[in-house]
Amino acid sequence: MNLINFVIAAATFIAGGVVTWLTINFIVKSRYKNIIKDAQSEAEVIKKDKLIEVKEKFLNLKAEYEQQVSERNIKLQQAESRIHQRESQQNHLQSELHRKNAEIEAIRAGLDTQLEIIDHKEKELERLHKQELAQLEAVAGISAEEAKNRLLTSLKEEAKTNAMSYINEIMEEAKMTANKEAKRIVVQSIQRIATEAAVENSVTVFHIESDEIKGRIIGREGRNIRALEAATGVEIVVDDTPEAIVLSAFDPVRREIARLAIHQLVTDGRIHPARIEEVVTKVKKQVEDEIIEVGKRTAIDLGVHGLHPELIRLVGKMKYRSSYGQNLLQHSRETANLCAVMASELGLNPKKAKRAGLLHDIGKVPDDAPEIPHALLGMQLAEKYKESPDICNAIGAHHEEMEMTSLLSPIVQVCDAISGARPGARREIAEAYIKRLNDLENLALAYPGVVKTYAIQAGRELRVIVGADKIDDKDTEKLSFDIAKQIQDEMTYPGQVKITVIRETRAVSYAK
């Protein structure tokens, strides 16, 4: 019984499971069918939408294409109309060209006829001309060629006379205009450039606080003053002048070194030979640095660039040089400015002219002084330091010691003369005065028999002492005349020079 119940229960359970599975399977199949149906309906909708969208795009593209085709057709029609129009114009031009050619042919035929007539008339005229010439030659008694030559000769002479007269008038007018223009340029240059004339002396006065310092400068047995003079090359004059010491030398650089050295020694209080040498060496270095600085500042002020360092040093050294009492640096600056103004007026390069004017006197300030004119020495220095040829020529030719090859040369020469010829710009300095006296003495000393010579009275008298055993009394008169003539021919001097020849006779005896 229990087994039957168990079998029944199992069968019931299995039957229920089968029913449940069939039910679930039915439900799943029905849902699956619904999903497939929904998907198919949705796909149909999407398909319809896509078809509609494709149709719209197709229609749009078709419309655009049709529009482009219509536009191209319109352009083609316009091009065809233009081509037809051009063809009609060309046909018209060709017809006009044929008509013109026909007219030209007709005109050419008429011209040929006219040319034939003209040739016939020219031949007739030539025949008549020959007849007239034959008649004129018979009447005048000369041939036509001779008459033509006479006429040409007469015309040539008349033309020459007129041309010479015209040339003279032009030259006179040009001279008057050139003189007037030159005066205007020079006057304008002088008016625009005005500087002071700086007068240099050959002595410098050094002021001291008390006369007690004089003894310290002299030193024991004069050792300090001797050391100063040896180190500086300057003569130091210590006299009774109150609170002053005189420094005498022709070289302004040495005077300035001596002045600065004494100033430092007096300020420091230690004055002895070793200290003097140390201070003088230091001051020389300071003065050299100042010379270079002055040269650089001058070049910058004038706008002259690219100078060689040695040329800059020479320009700075001009500050301590003078020419006939005129400060050389001031003179060179003034000449440079004058050259620039004059070159601008003449349409030349003012920078080059200013450079040449600044460097024109550098031959006066080199460390060594060879026996050649300063203009040629300056030109050699400029060539050595790579200055341009026209500037070198302007430096070398400003005193006409060589040929001028550029337009800068006469400008520098004129401006140098303008700067030096102003009233009060120059005077004869002591150095030139002493040189003139030495030249007088050396000139007379070169004669045979002359023992000693003395230039006295500021060079207005020259006393010549001769040996009594070499020249007699008659020869003294001839010697005096020869010396006077040579001085007159070779030297430049103010007033007149009196030559006195002295022949001294001595009687010498010895007591033994």
PDB file of C-alpha atoms in Angstrom, residues 99-311:
ATOM      1  CA  ARG A  99      38.533  97.766 -97.924  1.00  0.00           C
ATOM      2  CA  LYS A 100      41.553  99.559 -96.415  1.00  0.00           C
ATOM      3  CA  ASN A 101      43.937  97.426 -98.459  1.00  0.00           C
ATOM      4  CA  ALA A 102      42.096  98.388-101.560  1.00  0.00           C
ATOM      5  CA  GLU A 103      42.292 102.079-100.606  1.00  0.00           C
ATOM      6  CA  ILE A 104      46.038 101.720 -99.846  1.00  0.00           C
ATOM      7  CA  GLU A 105      46.667 100.114-103.201  1.00  0.00           C
ATOM      8  CA  ALA A 106      44.829 102.969-104.860  1.00  0.00           C
ATOM      9  CA  ILE A 107      46.835 105.560-102.877  1.00  0.00           C
ATOM     10  CA  ARG A 108      50.083 103.738-103.647  1.00  0.00           C
ATOM     11  CA  ALA A 109      49.327 103.816-107.325  1.00  0.00           C
ATOM     12  CA  GLY A 110      48.624 107.558-107.068  1.00  0.00           C
ATOM     13  CA  LEU A 111      51.873 108.072-105.125  1.00  0.00           C
ATOM     14  CA  ASP A 112      53.886 106.209-107.711  1.00  0.00           C
ATOM     15  CA  THR A 113      52.450 108.544-110.312  1.00  0.00           C
ATOM     16  CA  GLN A 114      53.287 111.570-108.143  1.00  0.00           C
ATOM     17  CA  LEU A 115      56.853 110.272-107.540  1.00  0.00           C
ATOM     18  CA  GLU A 116      57.400 109.923-111.221  1.00  0.00           C
ATOM     19  CA  ILE A 117      56.243 113.509-111.689  1.00  0.00           C
ATOM     20  CA  ILE A 118      58.524 114.687-108.825  1.00  0.00           C
ATOM     21  CA  ASP A 119      61.533 112.843-110.280  1.00  0.00           C
ATOM     22  CA  HIS A 120      60.889 114.479-113.595  1.00  0.00           C
ATOM     23  CA  LYS A 121      60.662 117.918-111.917  1.00  0.00           C
ATOM     24  CA  GLU A 122      63.843 117.293-109.870  1.00  0.00           C
ATOM     25  CA  LYS A 123      65.741 116.466-113.015  1.00  0.00           C
ATOM     26  CA  GLU A 124      64.385 119.613-114.605  1.00  0.00           C
ATOM     27  CA  LEU A 125      65.410 121.668-111.517  1.00  0.00           C
ATOM     28  CA  GLU A 126      68.888 120.144-111.486  1.00  0.00           C
ATOM     29  CA  ARG A 127      69.300 121.033-115.154  1.00  0.00           C
ATOM     30  CA  LEU A 128      68.139 124.606-114.477  1.00  0.00           C
ATOM     31  CA  HIS A 129      70.417 124.800-111.385  1.00  0.00           C
ATOM     32  CA  LYS A 130      73.408 123.806-113.441  1.00  0.00           C
ATOM     33  CA  GLN A 131      72.535 126.399-116.034  1.00  0.00           C
ATOM     34  CA  GLU A 132      72.225 129.082-113.312  1.00  0.00           C
ATOM     35  CA  LEU A 133      75.566 128.025-111.765  1.00  0.00           C
ATOM     36  CA  ALA A 134      77.239 128.196-115.155  1.00  0.00           C
ATOM     37  CA  GLN A 135      75.819 131.660-115.705  1.00  0.00           C
ATOM     38  CA  LEU A 136      76.887 132.807-112.173  1.00  0.00           C
ATOM     39  CA  GLU A 137      80.401 131.401-112.624  1.00  0.00           C
ATOM     40  CA  ALA A 138      80.630 133.208-115.956  1.00  0.00           C
ATOM     41  CA  VAL A 139      79.491 136.490-114.374  1.00  0.00           C
ATOM     42  CA  ALA A 140      81.592 136.168-111.121  1.00  0.00           C
ATOM     43  CA  GLY A 141      84.678 134.753-112.743  1.00  0.00           C
ATOM     44  CA  ILE A 142      85.133 132.041-110.001  1.00  0.00           C
ATOM     45  CA  SER A 143      83.929 128.494-109.684  1.00  0.00           C
ATOM     46  CA  ALA A 144      81.154 127.399-107.354  1.00  0.00           C
ATOM     47  CA  GLU A 145      83.568 125.329-105.246  1.00  0.00           C
ATOM     48  CA  GLU A 146      85.853 128.315-104.747  1.00  0.00           C
ATOM     49  CA  ALA A 147      82.905 130.541-103.818  1.00  0.00           C
ATOM     50  CA  LYS A 148      81.716 127.923-101.303  1.00  0.00           C
ATOM     51  CA  ASN A 149      85.189 127.708 -99.744  1.00  0.00           C
ATOM     52  CA  ARG A 150      85.374 131.497 -99.438  1.00  0.00           C
ATOM     53  CA  LEU A 151      81.958 131.590 -97.824  1.00  0.00           C
ATOM     54  CA  LEU A 152      82.880 128.816 -95.372  1.00  0.00           C
ATOM     55  CA  THR A 153      86.127 130.596 -94.468  1.00  0.00           C
ATOM     56  CA  SER A 154      84.286 133.828 -93.821  1.00  0.00           C
ATOM     57  CA  LEU A 155      81.672 132.070 -91.707  1.00  0.00           C
ATOM     58  CA  LYS A 156      84.390 130.245 -89.714  1.00  0.00           C
ATOM     59  CA  GLU A 157      86.233 133.469 -88.927  1.00  0.00           C
ATOM     60  CA  GLU A 158      83.019 135.177 -87.880  1.00  0.00           C
ATOM     61  CA  ALA A 159      82.039 132.176 -85.722  1.00  0.00           C
ATOM     62  CA  LYS A 160      85.479 132.129 -84.064  1.00  0.00           C
ATOM     63  CA  THR A 161      85.262 135.834 -83.258  1.00  0.00           C
ATOM     64  CA  ASN A 162      81.779 135.473 -81.807  1.00  0.00           C
ATOM     65  CA  ALA A 163      82.786 132.358 -79.868  1.00  0.00           C
ATOM     66  CA  MET A 164      85.869 134.019 -78.356  1.00  0.00           C
ATOM     67  CA  SER A 165      83.818 137.027 -77.341  1.00  0.00           C
ATOM     68  CA  TYR A 166      81.177 134.783 -75.792  1.00  0.00           C
ATOM     69  CA  ILE A 167      83.820 132.710 -73.988  1.00  0.00           C
ATOM     70  CA  ASN A 168      85.473 135.844 -72.586  1.00  0.00           C
ATOM     71  CA  GLU A 169      82.141 137.139 -71.333  1.00  0.00           C
ATOM     72  CA  ILE A 170      81.361 133.790 -69.700  1.00  0.00           C
ATOM     73  CA  MET A 171      84.821 133.613 -68.108  1.00  0.00           C
ATOM     74  CA  GLU A 172      84.584 137.150 -66.758  1.00  0.00           C
ATOM     75  CA  GLU A 173      81.132 136.469 -65.381  1.00  0.00           C
ATOM     76  CA  ALA A 174      82.343 133.175 -63.881  1.00  0.00           C
ATOM     77  CA  LYS A 175      85.321 134.908 -62.237  1.00  0.00           C
ATOM     78  CA  MET A 176      83.109 137.597 -60.745  1.00  0.00           C
ATOM     79  CA  THR A 177      80.603 135.010 -59.543  1.00  0.00           C
ATOM     80  CA  ALA A 178      83.337 132.697 -58.239  1.00  0.00           C
ATOM     81  CA  ASN A 179      85.072 135.495 -56.326  1.00  0.00           C
ATOM     82  CA  LYS A 180      81.800 136.625 -54.858  1.00  0.00           C
ATOM     83  CA  GLU A 181      80.775 133.071 -53.936  1.00  0.00           C
ATOM     84  CA  ALA A 182      84.211 132.301 -52.464  1.00  0.00           C
ATOM     85  CA  LYS A 183      84.096 135.446 -50.336  1.00  0.00           C
ATOM     86  CA  ARG A 184      80.604 134.534 -49.158  1.00  0.00           C
ATOM     87  CA  ILE A 185      81.639 131.009 -48.188  1.00  0.00           C
ATOM     88  CA  VAL A 186      84.787 132.181 -46.372  1.00  0.00           C
ATOM     89  CA  VAL A 187      82.976 134.958 -44.503  1.00  0.00           C
ATOM     90  CA  GLN A 188      80.119 132.658 -43.557  1.00  0.00           C
ATOM     91  CA  SER A 189      82.560 130.012 -42.333  1.00  0.00           C
ATOM     92  CA  ILE A 190      84.474 132.542 -40.232  1.00  0.00           C
ATOM     93  CA  GLN A 191      81.257 133.914 -38.747  1.00  0.00           C
ATOM     94  CA  ARG A 192      79.927 130.465 -37.849  1.00  0.00           C
ATOM     95  CA  ILE A 193      83.179 129.270 -36.258  1.00  0.00           C
ATOM     96  CA  ALA A 194      84.600 131.652 -33.670  1.00  0.00           C
ATOM     97  CA  THR A 195      87.067 130.547 -30.998  1.00  0.00           C
ATOM     98  CA  GLU A 196      89.371 132.259 -28.573  1.00  0.00           C
ATOM     99  CA  ALA A 197      93.074 132.580 -29.210  1.00  0.00           C
ATOM    100  CA  ALA A 198      95.051 130.801 -26.495  1.00  0.00           C
ATOM    101  CA  VAL A 199      98.523 132.246 -25.949  1.00  0.00           C
ATOM    102  CA  GLU A 200     101.212 129.918 -24.624  1.00  0.00           C
ATOM    103  CA  ASN A 201     104.295 131.000 -22.734  1.00  0.00           C
ATOM    104  CA  SER A 202     107.624 129.300 -22.248  1.00  0.00           C
ATOM    105  CA  VAL A 203     107.482 129.659 -18.455  1.00  0.00           C
ATOM    106  CA  THR A 204     105.072 128.552 -15.744  1.00  0.00           C
ATOM    107  CA  VAL A 205     104.834 130.268 -12.370  1.00  0.00           C
ATOM    108  CA  PHE A 206     104.212 127.888  -9.450  1.00  0.00           C
ATOM    109  CA  HIS A 207     102.742 129.638  -6.424  1.00  0.00           C
ATOM    110  CA  ILE A 208     103.722 128.481  -2.929  1.00  0.00           C
ATOM    111  CA  GLU A 209     102.319 129.374   0.461  1.00  0.00           C
ATOM    112  CA  SER A 210     105.548 130.554   2.071  1.00  0.00           C
ATOM    113  CA  ASP A 211     109.207 131.095   1.234  1.00  0.00           C
ATOM    114  CA  GLU A 212     110.145 128.351   3.669  1.00  0.00           C
ATOM    115  CA  ILE A 213     109.074 125.788   1.079  1.00  0.00           C
ATOM    116  CA  LYS A 214     111.678 127.177  -1.339  1.00  0.00           C
ATOM    117  CA  GLY A 215     114.449 125.856   0.905  1.00  0.00           C
ATOM    118  CA  ARG A 216     112.830 122.433   1.064  1.00  0.00           C
ATOM    119  CA  ILE A 217     112.520 122.360  -2.724  1.00  0.00           C
ATOM    120  CA  ILE A 218     116.200 123.317  -3.116  1.00  0.00           C
ATOM    121  CA  GLY A 219     117.280 120.754  -0.505  1.00  0.00           C
ATOM    122  CA  ARG A 220     120.600 120.267   1.164  1.00  0.00           C
ATOM    123  CA  GLU A 221     123.337 121.587  -1.134  1.00  0.00           C
ATOM    124  CA  GLY A 222     120.710 121.788  -3.936  1.00  0.00           C
ATOM    125  CA  ARG A 223     120.216 118.029  -4.256  1.00  0.00           C
ATOM    126  CA  ASN A 224     116.402 118.224  -4.462  1.00  0.00           C
ATOM    127  CA  ILE A 225     116.275 120.885  -7.169  1.00  0.00           C
ATOM    128  CA  ARG A 226     118.952 119.037  -9.167  1.00  0.00           C
ATOM    129  CA  ALA A 227     116.936 115.811  -8.916  1.00  0.00           C
ATOM    130  CA  LEU A 228     113.795 117.653 -10.051  1.00  0.00           C
ATOM    131  CA  GLU A 229     115.564 119.244 -13.019  1.00  0.00           C
ATOM    132  CA  ALA A 230     117.127 115.924 -14.024  1.00  0.00           C
ATOM    133  CA  ALA A 231     113.857 114.002 -13.751  1.00  0.00           C
ATOM    134  CA  THR A 232     111.647 116.557 -15.538  1.00  0.00           C
ATOM    135  CA  GLY A 233     114.050 118.289 -17.934  1.00  0.00           C
ATOM    136  CA  VAL A 234     112.769 121.682 -16.731  1.00  0.00           C
ATOM    137  CA  GLU A 235     114.853 124.547 -15.394  1.00  0.00           C
ATOM    138  CA  ILE A 236     113.566 125.554 -11.959  1.00  0.00           C
ATOM    139  CA  VAL A 237     114.318 129.185 -11.077  1.00  0.00           C
ATOM    140  CA  VAL A 238     114.138 129.974  -7.363  1.00  0.00           C
ATOM    141  CA  ASP A 239     114.800 133.682  -6.814  1.00  0.00           C
ATOM    142  CA  ASP A 240     113.649 136.494  -4.550  1.00  0.00           C
ATOM    143  CA  THR A 241     110.151 136.580  -6.058  1.00  0.00           C
ATOM    144  CA  PRO A 242     107.829 136.202  -3.069  1.00  0.00           C
ATOM    145  CA  GLU A 243     105.775 133.000  -2.885  1.00  0.00           C
ATOM    146  CA  ALA A 244     106.586 131.928  -6.450  1.00  0.00           C
ATOM    147  CA  ILE A 245     108.865 129.532  -8.307  1.00  0.00           C
ATOM    148  CA  VAL A 246     109.422 129.822 -12.052  1.00  0.00           C
ATOM    149  CA  LEU A 247     109.472 126.672 -14.236  1.00  0.00           C
ATOM    150  CA  SER A 248     111.195 127.354 -17.550  1.00  0.00           C
ATOM    151  CA  ALA A 249     111.114 125.013 -20.568  1.00  0.00           C
ATOM    152  CA  PHE A 250     110.073 125.169 -24.200  1.00  0.00           C
ATOM    153  CA  ASP A 251     108.223 121.847 -23.918  1.00  0.00           C
ATOM    154  CA  PRO A 252     104.821 122.488 -22.293  1.00  0.00           C
ATOM    155  CA  VAL A 253     104.425 118.788 -21.463  1.00  0.00           C
ATOM    156  CA  ARG A 254     107.589 118.816 -19.369  1.00  0.00           C
ATOM    157  CA  ARG A 255     106.495 122.057 -17.666  1.00  0.00           C
ATOM    158  CA  GLU A 256     103.134 120.521 -16.797  1.00  0.00           C
ATOM    159  CA  ILE A 257     104.802 117.370 -15.422  1.00  0.00           C
ATOM    160  CA  ALA A 258     107.148 119.520 -13.309  1.00  0.00           C
ATOM    161  CA  ARG A 259     104.259 121.663 -12.002  1.00  0.00           C
ATOM    162  CA  LEU A 260     102.140 118.673 -11.007  1.00  0.00           C
ATOM    163  CA  ALA A 261     105.118 116.878  -9.451  1.00  0.00           C
ATOM    164  CA  ILE A 262     106.100 119.917  -7.330  1.00  0.00           C
ATOM    165  CA  HIS A 263     102.464 120.358  -6.302  1.00  0.00           C
ATOM    166  CA  GLN A 264     102.250 116.749  -5.089  1.00  0.00           C
ATOM    167  CA  LEU A 265     105.629 116.953  -3.343  1.00  0.00           C
ATOM    168  CA  VAL A 266     104.709 120.189  -1.551  1.00  0.00           C
ATOM    169  CA  THR A 267     101.300 118.810  -0.564  1.00  0.00           C
ATOM    170  CA  ASP A 268     102.783 115.553   0.703  1.00  0.00           C
ATOM    171  CA  GLY A 269     105.680 117.262   2.514  1.00  0.00           C
ATOM    172  CA  ARG A 270     108.211 114.530   1.750  1.00  0.00           C
ATOM    173  CA  ILE A 271     110.798 116.002  -0.597  1.00  0.00           C
ATOM    174  CA  HIS A 272     113.943 113.975  -1.293  1.00  0.00           C
ATOM    175  CA  PRO A 273     115.543 112.573  -4.483  1.00  0.00           C
ATOM    176  CA  ALA A 274     114.011 109.083  -4.260  1.00  0.00           C
ATOM    177  CA  ARG A 275     110.541 110.503  -3.599  1.00  0.00           C
ATOM    178  CA  ILE A 276     111.028 113.021  -6.426  1.00  0.00           C
ATOM    179  CA  GLU A 277     111.764 110.262  -8.965  1.00  0.00           C
ATOM    180  CA  GLU A 278     108.740 108.257  -7.779  1.00  0.00           C
ATOM    181  CA  VAL A 279     106.365 111.237  -8.002  1.00  0.00           C
ATOM    182  CA  VAL A 280     107.689 112.362 -11.407  1.00  0.00           C
ATOM    183  CA  THR A 281     107.187 108.842 -12.808  1.00  0.00           C
ATOM    184  CA  LYS A 282     103.629 108.747 -11.465  1.00  0.00           C
ATOM    185  CA  VAL A 283     102.851 112.231 -12.830  1.00  0.00           C
ATOM    186  CA  LYS A 284     104.209 111.299 -16.273  1.00  0.00           C
ATOM    187  CA  LYS A 285     101.762 108.393 -16.348  1.00  0.00           C
ATOM    188  CA  GLN A 286      98.917 110.721 -15.287  1.00  0.00           C
ATOM    189  CA  VAL A 287      99.784 113.274 -17.977  1.00  0.00           C
ATOM    190  CA  GLU A 288      99.990 110.520 -20.614  1.00  0.00           C
ATOM    191  CA  ASP A 289      96.546 109.256 -19.576  1.00  0.00           C
ATOM    192  CA  GLU A 290      95.195 112.808 -19.699  1.00  0.00           C
ATOM    193  CA  ILE A 291      96.658 113.263 -23.199  1.00  0.00           C
ATOM    194  CA  ILE A 292      94.817 110.145 -24.412  1.00  0.00           C
ATOM    195  CA  GLU A 293      91.597 111.275 -22.708  1.00  0.00           C
ATOM    196  CA  VAL A 294      91.848 114.738 -24.312  1.00  0.00           C
ATOM    197  CA  GLY A 295      92.362 113.098 -27.714  1.00  0.00           C
ATOM    198  CA  LYS A 296      89.317 110.852 -27.273  1.00  0.00           C
ATOM    199  CA  ARG A 297      87.154 113.738 -26.044  1.00  0.00           C
ATOM    200  CA  THR A 298      88.228 115.925 -28.964  1.00  0.00           C
ATOM    201  CA  ALA A 299      87.404 113.183 -31.483  1.00  0.00           C
ATOM    202  CA  ILE A 300      83.983 112.648 -29.874  1.00  0.00           C
ATOM    203  CA  ASP A 301      83.226 116.390 -29.761  1.00  0.00           C
ATOM    204  CA  LEU A 302      84.039 116.780 -33.448  1.00  0.00           C
ATOM    205  CA  GLY A 303      82.301 113.554 -34.501  1.00  0.00           C
ATOM    206  CA  VAL A 304      85.508 112.048 -35.927  1.00  0.00           C
ATOM    207  CA  HIS A 305      85.336 108.273 -35.480  1.00  0.00           C
ATOM    208  CA  GLY A 306      87.672 105.368 -36.182  1.00  0.00           C
ATOM    209  CA  LEU A 307      90.966 107.146 -35.473  1.00  0.00           C
ATOM    210  CA  HIS A 308      93.983 104.970 -34.714  1.00  0.00           C
ATOM    211  CA  PRO A 309      94.915 105.054 -30.985  1.00  0.00           C
ATOM    212  CA  GLU A 310      98.290 106.607 -31.810  1.00  0.00           C
ATOM    213  CA  LEU A 311      96.587 109.391 -33.789  1.00  0.00           C
TER     214      LEU A 311
END
